[in-house]
Amino acid sequence: MAESEIKKEEKQQKEKSPDLMEKIVSLAKRRGFVFPGSEIYGGLSSSWDFGPLGVELKNNIKSLWWDKFVHRRSDIVGIDASLIMNPKVWEASGHLKEFNDPLIECKKCHERFRADELIKSEDWIKEKKFLDTLSPGDKEQRIRQLFRKCPNCGAEGQFTRPREFTLMFKTFFGPAHSEKSTVYFRPETAQAMFVNFKNVLDTTRNTLPFGIAQMGKAFRNEITTGSFLFRTREFDQMEIEYFVREKDWEQYFDYWVNEVTSWIEEVGIDPKKVHGEEIPPEERAHYSKKTVDFNYDFPFGRKELYGLAYRTDFDLKNHEKMSGESLKYHDPESGEEIWPHVIEPSFGVERTFLAVLLDAYHEEKDRIVLRLKPKVAPYKAAVFPLLANKPELVKLAKTIYGNLQKKFYVAWDDRGNIGKRYYAQDEAGTPYCITVDFDSLEKNDVTIRDRDTMKQERVPIGKLSEYISEKL
Ligand code: GAP
């Protein structure tokens, strides 16, 4: 999307929901969820660092996903591949070609545009094919003819020379910087699953339908970034390539719509705010024959949270062609050698993190509370001695804390009054606060306060671990 359009949309949304994003960004910083990247040097545009609580929330989201889609199933296995792959991978996948567009800037208003955003997508696909046949000089001239009037300020013929713009992050593999040593950081985790298809087949007993899952970093030199974690240049993806027989693709596409929907509820995103939208053919990625985007009602607009694509046999076929290695599957059902077709659910970790935070955030009369699902909450409980200057209370509270730590990530707090400690844990999303008081010394029980209801109950110390486990 063009920078001007994004800014306009953000402005409109800000008017609708004046400061929810600001409040989330502020809480994220205040409580150690997310810090601006390289902050002491003035930051780095749209780069964010996950702090002590953020890394826990992020890891819990990832573990929940891995648990649901890999460990609890017998038809999906995981891999963890290199971020940098042989550049031929990106030739075969089409990224080197498709992730390349001329970028032009209006000299008057300094807005930058990607060519495919200025003319209708289907025309651009045809135009791009034509441009690829031209010499660099002719290409530039043609681009200047195509783009005359700036859609932002209306200036005529004020565009700069088009610059080839690539979404791929380029670097050099090894100390010599040359054309030959040029490599790219992966723009999606997906390709490693195709490249390792044969290795996975040879080392597992999987038969169709089966999937390969991966989570990890992806890099894209987005022209415009912003809206906090929503669009960054470095982000984490969680993806599954689900291999099926061609005849079954529609059935499994529908199946994955349901699986994505069930994940959304499990992780703590409000399903009422998520809307499936089928993408028209001219807007689909080059590899896809059907795409459904799951769009979430962010405070800055309804935007893509996740994607689900039918990638056909595009990737396996192209990698086979490029590598010369057979990537066919011997189908025991038909006895044939086939390229399986692929259904790909793709989940962004940061967008999940942001939607989870937005839906968990609640302002109440005397507190701000993050109603995170206990499974993803950074701390599962916090332990307090009622008074920090009573050694017998501190000693018992420390013992409880130490025992719980063997099973859960638990917070300790003995500063200030109990009200302040509750306030801090509510903002951190900690589901249970455990207070050790004078009765605890005699009765061997403690008070547990529930984050959401604020109700308190007495629980025997020996039952604490079971009590927390049951709620997770
Ligand atoms: N393998 C398919 C693929 O990568 P995509 O729609 O380009 O498809 C998938 O990306 C998901 O990755 C998106 O739905 C989103 O959650 C996340 N994502 C993509 N670009 C992102 C960015 N610049 N910043 C944060 N998350 C991003």
Tab-separated table of N, CA, C and O and ligand atoms in Angstrom, residues 95 99 187-191 193-194 218-222 224-226 228-241 285 287 291 293-294 304-309 311 344-352, ligand 1:
chain	number	residue	atom	x	y	z
A	95	HIS	N	10.519	-15.423	-6.064
A	95	HIS	CA	10.676	-14.211	-5.263
A	95	HIS	C	11.628	-13.205	-5.899
A	95	HIS	O	11.396	-12.003	-5.820
A	99	PHE	N	9.365	-10.223	-6.295
A	99	PHE	CA	9.595	-9.285	-5.195
A	99	PHE	C	10.428	-8.096	-5.670
A	99	PHE	O	11.101	-7.442	-4.904
A	187	PRO	N	12.503	-14.329	2.762
A	187	PRO	CA	11.337	-13.448	2.943
A	187	PRO	C	10.111	-14.211	3.456
A	187	PRO	O	9.074	-13.611	3.724
A	188	GLU	N	10.204	-15.528	3.505
A	188	GLU	CA	9.135	-16.351	4.081
A	188	GLU	C	9.785	-17.645	4.558
A	188	GLU	O	10.833	-18.052	4.038
A	189	THR	N	9.175	-18.282	5.554
A	189	THR	CA	9.757	-19.540	6.039
A	189	THR	C	9.387	-20.704	5.120
A	189	THR	O	10.011	-21.761	5.149
A	190	ALA	N	8.363	-20.484	4.299
A	190	ALA	CA	7.762	-21.558	3.504
A	190	ALA	C	8.753	-22.363	2.655
A	190	ALA	O	8.681	-23.596	2.611
A	191	GLN	N	9.668	-21.652	1.973
A	191	GLN	CA	10.469	-22.355	0.964
A	191	GLN	C	11.303	-23.495	1.527
A	191	GLN	O	11.541	-24.500	0.853
A	193	MET	N	10.500	-25.622	3.585
A	193	MET	CA	9.675	-26.832	3.681
A	193	MET	C	9.637	-27.560	2.325
A	193	MET	O	9.595	-28.782	2.278
A	194	PHE	N	9.648	-26.785	1.242
A	194	PHE	CA	9.659	-27.417	-0.081
A	194	PHE	C	11.037	-27.990	-0.394
A	194	PHE	O	11.174	-29.085	-0.922
A	218	ALA	N	11.570	-13.969	9.248
A	218	ALA	CA	11.495	-13.661	7.820
A	218	ALA	C	11.839	-12.175	7.689
A	218	ALA	O	11.625	-11.399	8.627
A	219	PHE	N	12.390	-11.812	6.551
A	219	PHE	CA	12.848	-10.426	6.342
A	219	PHE	C	12.283	-9.886	5.041
A	219	PHE	O	12.360	-10.552	4.011
A	220	ARG	N	11.736	-8.683	5.109
A	220	ARG	CA	11.256	-8.040	3.872
A	220	ARG	C	11.562	-6.558	3.944
A	220	ARG	O	11.220	-5.909	4.933
A	221	ASN	N	12.145	-6.057	2.890
A	221	ASN	CA	12.430	-4.625	2.838
A	221	ASN	C	11.178	-3.861	2.442
A	221	ASN	O	11.108	-3.296	1.355
A	222	GLU	N	10.185	-3.890	3.317
A	222	GLU	CA	8.922	-3.203	3.047
A	222	GLU	C	9.202	-1.723	2.782
A	222	GLU	O	10.038	-1.123	3.468
A	224	THR	N	6.971	0.724	3.167
A	224	THR	CA	6.407	1.430	4.325
A	224	THR	C	6.195	0.431	5.441
A	224	THR	O	5.792	-0.703	5.210
A	225	THR	N	6.516	0.867	6.631
A	225	THR	CA	6.329	0.016	7.799
A	225	THR	C	5.421	0.797	8.733
A	225	THR	O	5.027	1.915	8.435
A	226	GLY	N	5.136	0.226	9.875
A	226	GLY	CA	4.415	1.035	10.858
A	226	GLY	C	3.286	0.337	11.550
A	226	GLY	O	3.128	-0.883	11.421
A	228	PHE	N	3.119	0.077	14.868
A	228	PHE	CA	3.764	-0.708	15.920
A	228	PHE	C	4.280	-2.018	15.323
A	228	PHE	O	5.048	-1.972	14.379
A	229	LEU	N	3.825	-3.165	15.814
A	229	LEU	CA	4.383	-4.440	15.353
A	229	LEU	C	3.749	-4.913	14.059
A	229	LEU	O	4.154	-5.947	13.526
A	230	PHE	N	2.766	-4.170	13.545
A	230	PHE	CA	1.969	-4.690	12.438
A	230	PHE	C	2.799	-4.945	11.182
A	230	PHE	O	2.727	-6.014	10.580
A	231	ARG	N	3.558	-3.952	10.766
A	231	ARG	CA	4.365	-4.134	9.553
A	231	ARG	C	5.791	-3.719	9.832
A	231	ARG	O	6.084	-2.537	9.981
A	232	THR	N	6.654	-4.708	9.926
A	232	THR	CA	8.065	-4.440	10.207
A	232	THR	C	8.895	-5.116	9.121
A	232	THR	O	8.360	-5.851	8.294
A	233	ARG	N	10.192	-4.879	9.158
A	233	ARG	CA	11.046	-5.470	8.108
A	233	ARG	C	11.609	-6.820	8.548
A	233	ARG	O	12.084	-7.593	7.738
A	234	GLU	N	11.596	-7.036	9.848
A	234	GLU	CA	12.057	-8.315	10.398
A	234	GLU	C	10.925	-8.828	11.261
A	234	GLU	O	10.441	-8.119	12.135
A	235	PHE	N	10.441	-10.027	10.992
A	235	PHE	CA	9.319	-10.543	11.775
A	235	PHE	C	9.380	-12.068	11.800
A	235	PHE	O	10.194	-12.676	11.100
A	236	ASP	N	8.548	-12.649	12.621
A	236	ASP	CA	8.519	-14.109	12.751
A	236	ASP	C	7.264	-14.656	12.084
A	236	ASP	O	6.182	-14.090	12.260
A	237	GLN	N	7.434	-15.745	11.390
A	237	GLN	CA	6.273	-16.420	10.815
A	237	GLN	C	6.137	-17.822	11.408
A	237	GLN	O	7.129	-18.421	11.840
A	238	MET	N	4.919	-18.346	11.396
A	238	MET	CA	4.675	-19.748	11.742
A	238	MET	C	3.880	-20.290	10.555
A	238	MET	O	2.786	-19.788	10.276
A	239	GLU	N	4.472	-21.225	9.833
A	239	GLU	CA	3.818	-21.665	8.591
A	239	GLU	C	3.743	-23.187	8.508
A	239	GLU	O	4.602	-23.888	9.040
A	240	ILE	N	2.717	-23.639	7.801
A	240	ILE	CA	2.565	-25.079	7.526
A	240	ILE	C	2.376	-25.249	6.028
A	240	ILE	O	1.596	-24.522	5.413
A	241	GLU	N	3.136	-26.171	5.460
A	241	GLU	CA	2.860	-26.582	4.082
A	241	GLU	C	2.180	-27.934	4.204
A	241	GLU	O	2.794	-28.909	4.685
A	285	ALA	N	-1.007	-13.743	-4.652
A	285	ALA	CA	0.434	-13.924	-4.893
A	285	ALA	C	0.607	-14.822	-6.116
A	285	ALA	O	-0.294	-15.605	-6.449
A	287	TYR	N	1.966	-17.501	-6.739
A	287	TYR	CA	1.912	-18.959	-6.608
A	287	TYR	C	0.526	-19.494	-6.262
A	287	TYR	O	0.325	-20.687	-6.189
A	291	THR	N	-6.776	-17.764	-2.322
A	291	THR	CA	-6.257	-17.223	-1.060
A	291	THR	C	-7.409	-16.657	-0.254
A	291	THR	O	-8.263	-15.954	-0.792
A	293	ASP	N	-7.693	-14.326	3.118
A	293	ASP	CA	-7.015	-13.581	4.181
A	293	ASP	C	-7.928	-13.538	5.388
A	293	ASP	O	-9.144	-13.356	5.254
A	294	PHE	N	-7.338	-13.708	6.553
A	294	PHE	CA	-8.076	-13.532	7.799
A	294	PHE	C	-7.739	-12.139	8.299
A	294	PHE	O	-6.626	-11.889	8.764
A	304	GLU	N	-4.825	-7.567	7.284
A	304	GLU	CA	-4.473	-8.991	7.294
A	304	GLU	C	-3.783	-9.410	8.586
A	304	GLU	O	-2.779	-8.822	8.992
A	305	LEU	N	-4.376	-10.455	9.173
A	305	LEU	CA	-3.748	-11.071	10.340
A	305	LEU	C	-3.000	-12.320	9.870
A	305	LEU	O	-1.801	-12.486	10.132
A	306	TYR	N	-3.723	-13.188	9.153
A	306	TYR	CA	-3.145	-14.434	8.637
A	306	TYR	C	-3.574	-14.626	7.185
A	306	TYR	O	-4.541	-14.013	6.734
A	307	GLY	N	-2.882	-15.540	6.510
A	307	GLY	CA	-3.256	-15.883	5.143
A	307	GLY	C	-3.374	-17.393	4.996
A	307	GLY	O	-2.695	-18.154	5.693
A	308	LEU	N	-4.257	-17.810	4.090
A	308	LEU	CA	-4.384	-19.235	3.769
A	308	LEU	C	-4.375	-19.329	2.254
A	308	LEU	O	-5.191	-18.680	1.595
A	309	ALA	N	-3.429	-20.092	1.708
A	309	ALA	CA	-3.304	-20.122	0.246
A	309	ALA	C	-3.259	-21.553	-0.269
A	309	ALA	O	-2.709	-22.457	0.378
A	311	ARG	N	-1.397	-23.334	-2.885
A	311	ARG	CA	-0.199	-23.053	-3.696
A	311	ARG	C	-0.036	-24.044	-4.843
A	311	ARG	O	1.006	-24.021	-5.519
A	344	GLU	N	-1.478	-23.856	2.354
A	344	GLU	CA	-0.535	-23.191	3.250
A	344	GLU	C	-1.229	-22.191	4.185
A	344	GLU	O	-1.589	-21.088	3.773
A	345	PRO	N	-1.384	-22.562	5.461
A	345	PRO	CA	-1.793	-21.541	6.435
A	345	PRO	C	-0.551	-20.813	6.947
A	345	PRO	O	0.445	-21.450	7.288
A	346	SER	N	-0.603	-19.499	6.945
A	346	SER	CA	0.581	-18.707	7.315
A	346	SER	C	0.203	-17.700	8.400
A	346	SER	O	-0.744	-16.929	8.238
A	347	PHE	N	0.954	-17.758	9.502
A	347	PHE	CA	0.611	-16.939	10.677
A	347	PHE	C	1.793	-16.035	11.016
A	347	PHE	O	2.916	-16.518	11.169
A	348	GLY	N	1.551	-14.734	11.177
A	348	GLY	CA	2.603	-13.827	11.627
A	348	GLY	C	2.604	-13.790	13.156
A	348	GLY	O	1.543	-13.633	13.767
A	349	VAL	N	3.779	-13.954	13.752
A	349	VAL	CA	3.844	-13.982	15.226
A	349	VAL	C	3.551	-12.595	15.800
A	349	VAL	O	2.776	-12.445	16.746
A	350	GLU	N	4.171	-11.552	15.207
A	350	GLU	CA	3.988	-10.201	15.759
A	350	GLU	C	2.545	-9.728	15.631
A	350	GLU	O	2.035	-9.050	16.519
A	351	ARG	N	1.912	-10.082	14.512
A	351	ARG	CA	0.501	-9.669	14.368
A	351	ARG	C	-0.369	-10.415	15.373
A	351	ARG	O	-1.337	-9.862	15.891
A	352	THR	N	-0.023	-11.666	15.658
A	352	THR	CA	-0.747	-12.417	16.688
A	352	THR	C	-0.559	-11.724	18.032
A	352	THR	O	-1.512	-11.480	18.778
B	1	GAP	N1	4.350	-17.957	2.798
B	1	GAP	C1	3.267	-17.076	2.524
B	1	GAP	C2	3.494	-15.716	3.034
B	1	GAP	O1	4.573	-15.388	3.481
B	1	GAP	P1	2.313	-13.424	3.395
B	1	GAP	O2	0.848	-13.076	3.332
B	1	GAP	O3	3.244	-12.595	2.630
B	1	GAP	O4	2.376	-14.945	2.948
B	1	GAP	C3	2.128	-14.326	5.827
B	1	GAP	O5	2.750	-13.438	4.918
B	1	GAP	C4	1.902	-13.658	7.174
B	1	GAP	O6	3.129	-13.101	7.665
B	1	GAP	C5	0.931	-12.480	7.119
B	1	GAP	O7	-0.407	-12.905	7.172
B	1	GAP	C6	1.340	-11.715	8.361
B	1	GAP	O8	0.776	-12.293	9.512
B	1	GAP	C7	2.849	-11.912	8.402
B	1	GAP	N2	3.579	-10.776	7.773
B	1	GAP	C8	3.818	-10.560	6.467
B	1	GAP	N3	4.532	-9.433	6.266
B	1	GAP	C9	4.754	-8.907	7.495
B	1	GAP	C10	5.446	-7.730	7.960
B	1	GAP	N4	6.071	-6.901	7.129
B	1	GAP	N5	5.468	-7.485	9.297
B	1	GAP	C11	4.867	-8.334	10.167
B	1	GAP	N6	4.213	-9.468	9.769
B	1	GAP	C12	4.149	-9.752	8.463
